[in-house]
PDB file of C-alpha atoms in Angstrom:
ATOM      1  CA  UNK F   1     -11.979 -20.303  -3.332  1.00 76.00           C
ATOM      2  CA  UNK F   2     -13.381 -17.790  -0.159  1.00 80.00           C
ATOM      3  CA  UNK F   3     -10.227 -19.202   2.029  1.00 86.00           C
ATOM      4  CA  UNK F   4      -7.477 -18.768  -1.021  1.00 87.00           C
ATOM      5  CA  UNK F   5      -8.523 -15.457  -1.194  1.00 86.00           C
ATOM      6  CA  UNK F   6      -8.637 -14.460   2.231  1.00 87.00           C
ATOM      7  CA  UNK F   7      -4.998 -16.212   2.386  1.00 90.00           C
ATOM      8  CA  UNK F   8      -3.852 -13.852  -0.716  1.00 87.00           C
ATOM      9  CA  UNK F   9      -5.648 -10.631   0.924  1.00 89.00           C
ATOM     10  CA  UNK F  10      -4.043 -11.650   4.391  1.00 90.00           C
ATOM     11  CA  UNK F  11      -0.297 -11.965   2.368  1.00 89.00           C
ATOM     12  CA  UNK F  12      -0.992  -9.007   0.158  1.00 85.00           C
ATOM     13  CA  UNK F  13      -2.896  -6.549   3.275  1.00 85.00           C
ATOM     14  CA  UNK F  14      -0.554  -7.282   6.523  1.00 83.00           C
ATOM     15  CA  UNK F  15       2.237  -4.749   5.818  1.00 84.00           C
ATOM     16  CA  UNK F  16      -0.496  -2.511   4.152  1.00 87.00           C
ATOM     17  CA  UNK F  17      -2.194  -1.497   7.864  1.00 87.00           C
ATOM     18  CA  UNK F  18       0.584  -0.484  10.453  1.00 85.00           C
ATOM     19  CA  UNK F  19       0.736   2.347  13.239  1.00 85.00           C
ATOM     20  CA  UNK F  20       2.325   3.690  15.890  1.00 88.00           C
ATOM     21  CA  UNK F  21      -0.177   2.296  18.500  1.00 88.00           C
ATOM     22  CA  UNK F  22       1.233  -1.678  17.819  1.00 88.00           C
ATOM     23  CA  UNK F  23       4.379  -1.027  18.599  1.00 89.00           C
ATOM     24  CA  UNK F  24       3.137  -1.789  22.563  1.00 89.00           C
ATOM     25  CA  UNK F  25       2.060  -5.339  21.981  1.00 90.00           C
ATOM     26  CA  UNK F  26       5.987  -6.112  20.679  1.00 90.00           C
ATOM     27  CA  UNK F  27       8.531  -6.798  22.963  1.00 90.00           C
ATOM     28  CA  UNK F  28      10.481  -3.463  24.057  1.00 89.00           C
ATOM     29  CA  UNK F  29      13.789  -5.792  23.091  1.00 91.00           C
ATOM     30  CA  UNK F  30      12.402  -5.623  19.189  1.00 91.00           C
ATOM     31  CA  UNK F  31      10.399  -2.742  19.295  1.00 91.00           C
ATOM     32  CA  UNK F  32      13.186  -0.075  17.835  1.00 92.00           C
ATOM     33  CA  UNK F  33      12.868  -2.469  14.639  1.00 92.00           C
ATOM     34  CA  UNK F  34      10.243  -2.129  14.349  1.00 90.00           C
ATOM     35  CA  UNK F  35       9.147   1.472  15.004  1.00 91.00           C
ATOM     36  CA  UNK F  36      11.548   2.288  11.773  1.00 91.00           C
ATOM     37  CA  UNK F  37       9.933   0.081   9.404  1.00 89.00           C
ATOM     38  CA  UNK F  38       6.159   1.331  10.612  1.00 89.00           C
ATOM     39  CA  UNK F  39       7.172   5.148  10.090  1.00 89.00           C
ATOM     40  CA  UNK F  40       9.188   3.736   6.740  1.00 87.00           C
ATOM     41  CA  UNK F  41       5.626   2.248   5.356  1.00 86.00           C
ATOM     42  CA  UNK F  42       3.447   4.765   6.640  1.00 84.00           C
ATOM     43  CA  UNK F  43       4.985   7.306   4.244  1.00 83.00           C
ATOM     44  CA  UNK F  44       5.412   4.954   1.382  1.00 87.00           C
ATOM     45  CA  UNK F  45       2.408   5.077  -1.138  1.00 89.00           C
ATOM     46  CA  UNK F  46       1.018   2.046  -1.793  1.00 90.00           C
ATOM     47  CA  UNK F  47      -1.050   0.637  -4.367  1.00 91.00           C
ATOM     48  CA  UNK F  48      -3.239  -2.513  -5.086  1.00 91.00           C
ATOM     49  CA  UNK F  49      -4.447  -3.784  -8.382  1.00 92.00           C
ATOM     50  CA  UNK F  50      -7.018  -6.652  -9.221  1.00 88.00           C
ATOM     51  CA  UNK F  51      -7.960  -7.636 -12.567  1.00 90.00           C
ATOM     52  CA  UNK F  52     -11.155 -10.202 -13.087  1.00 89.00           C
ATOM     53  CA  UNK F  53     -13.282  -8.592 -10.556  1.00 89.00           C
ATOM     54  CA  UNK F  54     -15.946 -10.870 -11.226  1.00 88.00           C
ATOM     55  CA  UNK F  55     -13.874 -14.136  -9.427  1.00 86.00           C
ATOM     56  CA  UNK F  56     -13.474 -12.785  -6.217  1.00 82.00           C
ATOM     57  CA  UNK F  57     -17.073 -10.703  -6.478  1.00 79.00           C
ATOM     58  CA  UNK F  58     -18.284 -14.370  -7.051  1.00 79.00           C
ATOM     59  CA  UNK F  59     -16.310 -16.418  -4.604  1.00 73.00           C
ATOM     60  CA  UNK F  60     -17.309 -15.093  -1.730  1.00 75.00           C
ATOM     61  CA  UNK F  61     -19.378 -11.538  -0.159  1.00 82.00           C
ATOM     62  CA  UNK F  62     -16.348 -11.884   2.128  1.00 87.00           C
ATOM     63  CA  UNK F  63     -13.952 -11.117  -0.176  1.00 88.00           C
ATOM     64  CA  UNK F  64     -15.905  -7.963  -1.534  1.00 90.00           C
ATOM     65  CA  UNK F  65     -16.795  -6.814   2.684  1.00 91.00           C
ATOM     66  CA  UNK F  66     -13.116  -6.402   2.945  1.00 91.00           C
ATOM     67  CA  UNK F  67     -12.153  -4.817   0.045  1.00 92.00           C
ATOM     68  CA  UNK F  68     -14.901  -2.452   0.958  1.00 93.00           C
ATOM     69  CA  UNK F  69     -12.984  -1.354   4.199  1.00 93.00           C
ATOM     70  CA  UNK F  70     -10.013  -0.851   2.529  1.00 93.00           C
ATOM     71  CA  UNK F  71     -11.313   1.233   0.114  1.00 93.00           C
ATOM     72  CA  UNK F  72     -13.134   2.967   2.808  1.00 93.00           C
ATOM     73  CA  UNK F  73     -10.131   3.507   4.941  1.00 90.00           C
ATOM     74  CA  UNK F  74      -7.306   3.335   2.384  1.00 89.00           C
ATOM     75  CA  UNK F  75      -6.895   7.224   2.104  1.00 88.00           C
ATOM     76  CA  UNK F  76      -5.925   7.275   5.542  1.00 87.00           C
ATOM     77  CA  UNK F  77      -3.068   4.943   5.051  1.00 89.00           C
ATOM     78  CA  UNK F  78      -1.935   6.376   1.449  1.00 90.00           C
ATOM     79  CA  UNK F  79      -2.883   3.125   0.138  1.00 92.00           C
ATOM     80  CA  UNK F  80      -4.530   3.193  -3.963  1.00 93.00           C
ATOM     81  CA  UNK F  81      -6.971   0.687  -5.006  1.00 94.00           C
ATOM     82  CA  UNK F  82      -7.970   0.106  -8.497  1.00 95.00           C
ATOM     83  CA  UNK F  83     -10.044  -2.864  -9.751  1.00 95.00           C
ATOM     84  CA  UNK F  84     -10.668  -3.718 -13.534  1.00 94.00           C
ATOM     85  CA  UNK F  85     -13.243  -6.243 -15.409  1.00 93.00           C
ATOM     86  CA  UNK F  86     -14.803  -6.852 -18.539  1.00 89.00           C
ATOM     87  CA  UNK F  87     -18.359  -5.765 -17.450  1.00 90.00           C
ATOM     88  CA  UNK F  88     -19.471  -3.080 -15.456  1.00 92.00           C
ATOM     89  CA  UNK F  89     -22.221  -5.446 -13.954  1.00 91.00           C
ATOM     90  CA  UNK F  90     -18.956  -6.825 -11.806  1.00 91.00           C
ATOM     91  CA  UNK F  91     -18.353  -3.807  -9.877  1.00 93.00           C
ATOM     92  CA  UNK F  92     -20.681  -3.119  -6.746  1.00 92.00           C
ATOM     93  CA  UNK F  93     -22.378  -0.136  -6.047  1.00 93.00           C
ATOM     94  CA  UNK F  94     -20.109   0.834  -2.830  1.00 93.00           C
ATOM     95  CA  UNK F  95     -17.094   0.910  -5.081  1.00 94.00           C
ATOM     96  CA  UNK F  96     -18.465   2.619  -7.867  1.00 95.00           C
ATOM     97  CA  UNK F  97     -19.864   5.409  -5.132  1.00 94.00           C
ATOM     98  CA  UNK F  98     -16.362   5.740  -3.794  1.00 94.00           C
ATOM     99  CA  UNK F  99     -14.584   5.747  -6.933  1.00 95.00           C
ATOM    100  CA  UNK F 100     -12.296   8.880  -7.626  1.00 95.00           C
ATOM    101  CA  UNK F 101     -11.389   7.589 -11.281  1.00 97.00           C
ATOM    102  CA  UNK F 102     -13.250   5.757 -13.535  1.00 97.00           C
ATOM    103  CA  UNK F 103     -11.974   4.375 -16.692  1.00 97.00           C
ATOM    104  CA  UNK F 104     -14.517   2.824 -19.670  1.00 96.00           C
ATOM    105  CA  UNK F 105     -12.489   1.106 -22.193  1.00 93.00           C
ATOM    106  CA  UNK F 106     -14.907  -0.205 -24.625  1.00 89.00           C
ATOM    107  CA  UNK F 107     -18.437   0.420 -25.239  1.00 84.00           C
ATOM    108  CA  UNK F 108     -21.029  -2.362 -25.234  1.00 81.00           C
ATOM    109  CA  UNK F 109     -22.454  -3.998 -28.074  1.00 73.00           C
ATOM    110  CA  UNK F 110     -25.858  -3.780 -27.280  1.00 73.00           C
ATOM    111  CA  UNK F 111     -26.328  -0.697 -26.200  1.00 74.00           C
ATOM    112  CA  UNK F 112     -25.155   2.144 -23.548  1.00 88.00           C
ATOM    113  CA  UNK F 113     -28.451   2.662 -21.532  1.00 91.00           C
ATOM    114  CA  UNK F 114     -27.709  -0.018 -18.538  1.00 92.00           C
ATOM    115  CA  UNK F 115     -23.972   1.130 -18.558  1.00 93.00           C
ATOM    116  CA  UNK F 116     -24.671   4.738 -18.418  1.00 94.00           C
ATOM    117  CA  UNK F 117     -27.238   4.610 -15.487  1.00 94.00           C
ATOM    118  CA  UNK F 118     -24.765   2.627 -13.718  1.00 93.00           C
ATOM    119  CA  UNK F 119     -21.698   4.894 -13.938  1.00 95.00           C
ATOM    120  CA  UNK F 120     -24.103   8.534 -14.237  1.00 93.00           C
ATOM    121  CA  UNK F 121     -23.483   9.069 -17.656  1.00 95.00           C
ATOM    122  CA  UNK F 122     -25.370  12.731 -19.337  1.00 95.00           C
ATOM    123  CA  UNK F 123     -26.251  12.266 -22.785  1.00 94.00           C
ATOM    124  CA  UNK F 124     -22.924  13.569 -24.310  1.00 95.00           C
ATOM    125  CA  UNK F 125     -20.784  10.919 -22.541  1.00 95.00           C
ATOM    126  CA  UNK F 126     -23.483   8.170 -23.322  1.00 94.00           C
ATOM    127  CA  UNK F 127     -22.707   9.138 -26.830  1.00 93.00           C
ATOM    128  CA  UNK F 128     -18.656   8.828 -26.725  1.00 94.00           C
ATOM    129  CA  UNK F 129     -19.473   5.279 -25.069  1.00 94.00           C
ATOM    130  CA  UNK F 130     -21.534   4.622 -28.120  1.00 91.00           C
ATOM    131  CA  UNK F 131     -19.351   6.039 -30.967  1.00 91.00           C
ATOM    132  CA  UNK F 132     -15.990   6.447 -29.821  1.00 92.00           C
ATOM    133  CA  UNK F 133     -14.820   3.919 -28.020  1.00 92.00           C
ATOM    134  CA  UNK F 134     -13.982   0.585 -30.266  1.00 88.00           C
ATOM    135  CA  UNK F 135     -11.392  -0.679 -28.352  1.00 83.00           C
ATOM    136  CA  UNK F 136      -7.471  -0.930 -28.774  1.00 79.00           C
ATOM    137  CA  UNK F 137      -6.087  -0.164 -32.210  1.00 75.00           C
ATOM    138  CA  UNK F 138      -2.466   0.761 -33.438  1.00 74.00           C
ATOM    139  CA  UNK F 139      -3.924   4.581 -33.032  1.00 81.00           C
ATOM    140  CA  UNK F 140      -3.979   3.654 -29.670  1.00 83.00           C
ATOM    141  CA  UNK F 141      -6.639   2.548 -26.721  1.00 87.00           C
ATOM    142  CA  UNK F 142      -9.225   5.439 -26.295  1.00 94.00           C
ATOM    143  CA  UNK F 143     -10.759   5.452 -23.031  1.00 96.00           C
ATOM    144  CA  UNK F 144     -13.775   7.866 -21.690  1.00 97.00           C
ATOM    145  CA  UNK F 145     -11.876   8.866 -17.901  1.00 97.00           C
ATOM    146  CA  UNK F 146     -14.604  10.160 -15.395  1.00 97.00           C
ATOM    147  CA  UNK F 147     -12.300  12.205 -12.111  1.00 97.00           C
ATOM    148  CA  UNK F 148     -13.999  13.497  -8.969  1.00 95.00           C
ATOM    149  CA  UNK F 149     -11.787  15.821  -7.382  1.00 94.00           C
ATOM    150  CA  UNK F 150     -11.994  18.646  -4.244  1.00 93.00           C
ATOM    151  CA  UNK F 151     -12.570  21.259  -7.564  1.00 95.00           C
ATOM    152  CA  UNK F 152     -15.320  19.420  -9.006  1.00 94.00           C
ATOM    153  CA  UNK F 153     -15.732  16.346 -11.512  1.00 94.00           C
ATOM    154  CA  UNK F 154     -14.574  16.062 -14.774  1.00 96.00           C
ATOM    155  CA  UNK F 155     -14.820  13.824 -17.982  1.00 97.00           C
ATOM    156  CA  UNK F 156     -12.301  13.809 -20.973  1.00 97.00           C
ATOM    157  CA  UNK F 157     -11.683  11.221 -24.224  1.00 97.00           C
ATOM    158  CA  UNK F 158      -8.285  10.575 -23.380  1.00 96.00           C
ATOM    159  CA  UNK F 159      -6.278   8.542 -26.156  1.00 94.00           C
ATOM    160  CA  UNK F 160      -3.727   6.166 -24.190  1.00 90.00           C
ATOM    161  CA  UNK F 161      -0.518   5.444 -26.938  1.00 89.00           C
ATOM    162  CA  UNK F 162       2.225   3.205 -26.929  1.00 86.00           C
ATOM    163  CA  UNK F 163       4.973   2.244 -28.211  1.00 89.00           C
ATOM    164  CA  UNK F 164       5.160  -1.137 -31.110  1.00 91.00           C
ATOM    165  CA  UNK F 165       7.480  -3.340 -28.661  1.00 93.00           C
ATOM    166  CA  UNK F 166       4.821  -1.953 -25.683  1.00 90.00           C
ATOM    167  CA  UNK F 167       1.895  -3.072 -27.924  1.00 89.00           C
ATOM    168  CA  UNK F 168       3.427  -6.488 -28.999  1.00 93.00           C
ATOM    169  CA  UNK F 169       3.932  -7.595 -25.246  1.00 93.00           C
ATOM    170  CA  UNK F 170       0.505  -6.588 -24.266  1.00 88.00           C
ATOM    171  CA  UNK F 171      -1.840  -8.198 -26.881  1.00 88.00           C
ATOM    172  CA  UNK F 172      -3.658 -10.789 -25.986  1.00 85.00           C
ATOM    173  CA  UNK F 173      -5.710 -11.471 -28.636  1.00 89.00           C
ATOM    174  CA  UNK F 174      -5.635 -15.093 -30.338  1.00 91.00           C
ATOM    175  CA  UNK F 175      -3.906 -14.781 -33.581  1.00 92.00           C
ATOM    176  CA  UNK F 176      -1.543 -12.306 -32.264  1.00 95.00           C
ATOM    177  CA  UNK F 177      -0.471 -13.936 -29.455  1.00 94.00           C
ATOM    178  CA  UNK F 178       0.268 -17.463 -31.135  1.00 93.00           C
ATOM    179  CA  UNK F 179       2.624 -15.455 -33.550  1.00 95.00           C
ATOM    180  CA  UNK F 180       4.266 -13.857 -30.581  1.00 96.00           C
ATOM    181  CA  UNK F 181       4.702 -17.305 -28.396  1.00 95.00           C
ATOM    182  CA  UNK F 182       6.174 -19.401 -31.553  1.00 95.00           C
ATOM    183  CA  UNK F 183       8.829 -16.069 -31.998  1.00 96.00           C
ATOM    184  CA  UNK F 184       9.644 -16.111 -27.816  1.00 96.00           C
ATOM    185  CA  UNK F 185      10.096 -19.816 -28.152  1.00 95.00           C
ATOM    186  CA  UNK F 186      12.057 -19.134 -31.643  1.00 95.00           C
ATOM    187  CA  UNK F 187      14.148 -15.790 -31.194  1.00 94.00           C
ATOM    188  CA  UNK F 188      13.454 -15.100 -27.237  1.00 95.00           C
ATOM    189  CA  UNK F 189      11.171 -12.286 -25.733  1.00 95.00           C
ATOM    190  CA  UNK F 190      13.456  -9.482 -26.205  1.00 95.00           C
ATOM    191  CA  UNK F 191      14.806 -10.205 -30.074  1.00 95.00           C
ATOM    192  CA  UNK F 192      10.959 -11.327 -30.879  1.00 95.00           C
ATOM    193  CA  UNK F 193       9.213  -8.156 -29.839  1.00 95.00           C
ATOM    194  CA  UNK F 194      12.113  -6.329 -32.100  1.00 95.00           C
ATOM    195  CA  UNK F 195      10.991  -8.006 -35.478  1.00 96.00           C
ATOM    196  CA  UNK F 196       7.403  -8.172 -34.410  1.00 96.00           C
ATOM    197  CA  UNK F 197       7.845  -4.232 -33.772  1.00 94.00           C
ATOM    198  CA  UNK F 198       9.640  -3.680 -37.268  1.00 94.00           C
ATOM    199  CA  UNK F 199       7.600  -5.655 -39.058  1.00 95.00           C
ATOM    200  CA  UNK F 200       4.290  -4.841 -37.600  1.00 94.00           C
ATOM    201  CA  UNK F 201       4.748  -1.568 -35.781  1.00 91.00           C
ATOM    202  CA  UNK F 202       1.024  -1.474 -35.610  1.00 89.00           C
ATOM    203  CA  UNK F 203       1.243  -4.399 -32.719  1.00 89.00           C
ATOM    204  CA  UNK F 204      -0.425  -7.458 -34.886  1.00 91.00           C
ATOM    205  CA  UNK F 205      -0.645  -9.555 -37.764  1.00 94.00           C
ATOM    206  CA  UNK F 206      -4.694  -9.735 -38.400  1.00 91.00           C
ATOM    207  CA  UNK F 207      -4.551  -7.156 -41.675  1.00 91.00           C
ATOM    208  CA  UNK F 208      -1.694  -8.829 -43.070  1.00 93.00           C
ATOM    209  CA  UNK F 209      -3.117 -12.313 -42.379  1.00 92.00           C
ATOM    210  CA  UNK F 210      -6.359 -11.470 -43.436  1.00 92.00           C
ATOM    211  CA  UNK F 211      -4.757  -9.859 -46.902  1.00 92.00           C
ATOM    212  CA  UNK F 212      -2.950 -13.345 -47.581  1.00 90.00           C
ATOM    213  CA  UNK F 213      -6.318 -15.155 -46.682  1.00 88.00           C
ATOM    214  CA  UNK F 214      -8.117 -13.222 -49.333  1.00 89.00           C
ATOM    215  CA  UNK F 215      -5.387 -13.535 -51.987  1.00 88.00           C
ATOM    216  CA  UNK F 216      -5.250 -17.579 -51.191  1.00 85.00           C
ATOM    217  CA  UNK F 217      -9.329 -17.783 -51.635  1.00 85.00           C
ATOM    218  CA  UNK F 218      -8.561 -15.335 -55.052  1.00 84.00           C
ATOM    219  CA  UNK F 219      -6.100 -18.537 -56.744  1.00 80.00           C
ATOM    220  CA  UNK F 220      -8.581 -20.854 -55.190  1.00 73.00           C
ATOM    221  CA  UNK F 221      -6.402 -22.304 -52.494  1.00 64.00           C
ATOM    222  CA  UNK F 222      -8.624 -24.302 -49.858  1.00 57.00           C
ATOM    223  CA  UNK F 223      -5.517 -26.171 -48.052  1.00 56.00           C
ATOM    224  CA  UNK F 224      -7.178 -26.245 -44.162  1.00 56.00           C
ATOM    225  CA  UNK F 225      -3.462 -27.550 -43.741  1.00 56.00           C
ATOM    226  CA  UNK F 226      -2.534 -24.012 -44.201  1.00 62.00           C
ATOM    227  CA  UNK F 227      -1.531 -21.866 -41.148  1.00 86.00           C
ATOM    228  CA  UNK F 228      -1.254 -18.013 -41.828  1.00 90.00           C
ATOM    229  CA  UNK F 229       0.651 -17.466 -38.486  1.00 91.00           C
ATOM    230  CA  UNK F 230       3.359 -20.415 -38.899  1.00 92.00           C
ATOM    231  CA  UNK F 231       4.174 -18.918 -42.708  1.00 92.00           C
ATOM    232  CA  UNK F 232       4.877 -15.269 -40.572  1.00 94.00           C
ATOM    233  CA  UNK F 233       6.595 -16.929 -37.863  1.00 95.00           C
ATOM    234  CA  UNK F 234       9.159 -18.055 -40.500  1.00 94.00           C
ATOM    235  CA  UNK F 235       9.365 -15.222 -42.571  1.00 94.00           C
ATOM    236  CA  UNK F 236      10.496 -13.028 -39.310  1.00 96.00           C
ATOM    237  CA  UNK F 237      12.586 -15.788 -37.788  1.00 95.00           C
ATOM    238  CA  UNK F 238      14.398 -15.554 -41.167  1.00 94.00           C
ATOM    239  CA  UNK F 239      14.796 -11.896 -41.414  1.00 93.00           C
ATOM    240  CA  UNK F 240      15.739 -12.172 -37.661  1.00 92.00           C
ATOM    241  CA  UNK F 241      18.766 -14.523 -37.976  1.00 88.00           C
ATOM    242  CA  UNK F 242      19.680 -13.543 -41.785  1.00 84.00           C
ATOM    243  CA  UNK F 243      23.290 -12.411 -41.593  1.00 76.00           C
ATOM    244  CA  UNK F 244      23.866  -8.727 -41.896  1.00 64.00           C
ATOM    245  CA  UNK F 245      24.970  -7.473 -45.250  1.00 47.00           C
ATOM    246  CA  UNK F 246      27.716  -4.687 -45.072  1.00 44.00           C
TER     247      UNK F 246
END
């Protein structure tokens, strides 16, 4: 696993690191080239994203080492790191001291105490964590955003909305997502997240599948045969391809 990801770091990180001062180890035949594409991606912003900290943090301390210089150094080179995970126990203490921008999603389900002391939470923060952050819903994803800037560091409950086609294509959850695959498969991406949208504009199917659960166990119905998300995947493939009535 180490070598993969020193082979994806080495793909992703070799235009990331460029200067003047290489330009005298190319031949002087080449090295016009190349001085226009080093001043081209020296004042280009760049960013990097990784998602499932916790693979690499586990694979190897190599990994992590050099990640740590280019956070280190990344200013420098107008380069933008920003790592996610499910756990804040994934993120090592050098990057959360050199974070600028911290963003806590969800709050834990046992408790805020470890979480706070790991990210500095005061009191009044530990209690958003606690009571205001339940995740993603069709309100939107509330987030608690920590910011250290040159005027000082700041916290707000920031509320990040979206659209019903944004919030079909981005759920990931079970039920939600089997409804949306069969639909793809059925109607294609594009037409699917339509119906999904106008149907559902809250971005899933668990009220209304819970509803028709409890109104099946009401008549008695006990059919394990049953599926509630194949019985919505028809319904909106039907509305979908019903011909339009003048």
């Amino acid at each position: 696993s180490a070598v993969v990801y020193l082979v994806a770091l080495w793909v992703m990180g070799r235009d990331l690191f460029v200067g003047e001062e290489m330009l005298n180890d190319i031949d002087e035949r080449y090295r016009a080239h190349h001085a226009k594409k080093i001043k081209e991606l020296k004042g280009r912003r760049k960013r990097v994203f990784a998602d499932e900290l916790h693979r690499p943090a586990r694979a190897a301390p190599v990994v992590m080492n050099i990640l740590e210089s280019w956070i280190r150094e990344g200013r420098k080179w107008r380069l933008d790191m920003s790592f996610a995970s499910q756990r804040h126990q994934d993120f090592p203490d050098f990057m959360i001291d050199l974070a600028t921008s911290i963003y806590i999603l969800k709050g834990p389900q046992t408790g805020a105490d470890d979480l706070a002391a790991t990210f500095k939470l005061n009191a009044t923060e530990k209690r958003v964590v606690e009571r205001r952050l339940p995740g993603p819903g069709k309100e939107g994803a509330p987030m608690l955003a920590k910011f250290v800037t040159r005027h000082g560091n700041f916290t707000h409950l920031l509320v990040n909305t979206i659209g019903p086609r944004e919030l079909w294509a981005f759920n990931t959850t079970a039920t939600d997502r089997a409804v949306r695959d069969q639909l793809y498969e059925a109607l294609g991406p594009r037409r699917a997240r339509d119906i999904l949208a106008e149907v559902y504009p809250g971005g899933s199917v668990a009220e209304e599948k819970n509803r028709r659960l409890e109104l099946l166990n009401a008549q008695g119905g006990n059919d394990e045969n049953i599926s509630i998300e194949d019985q919505i995947v028809e319904e909106l493939v039907a509305r979908a391809t019903r011909p339009e009535t003048a």
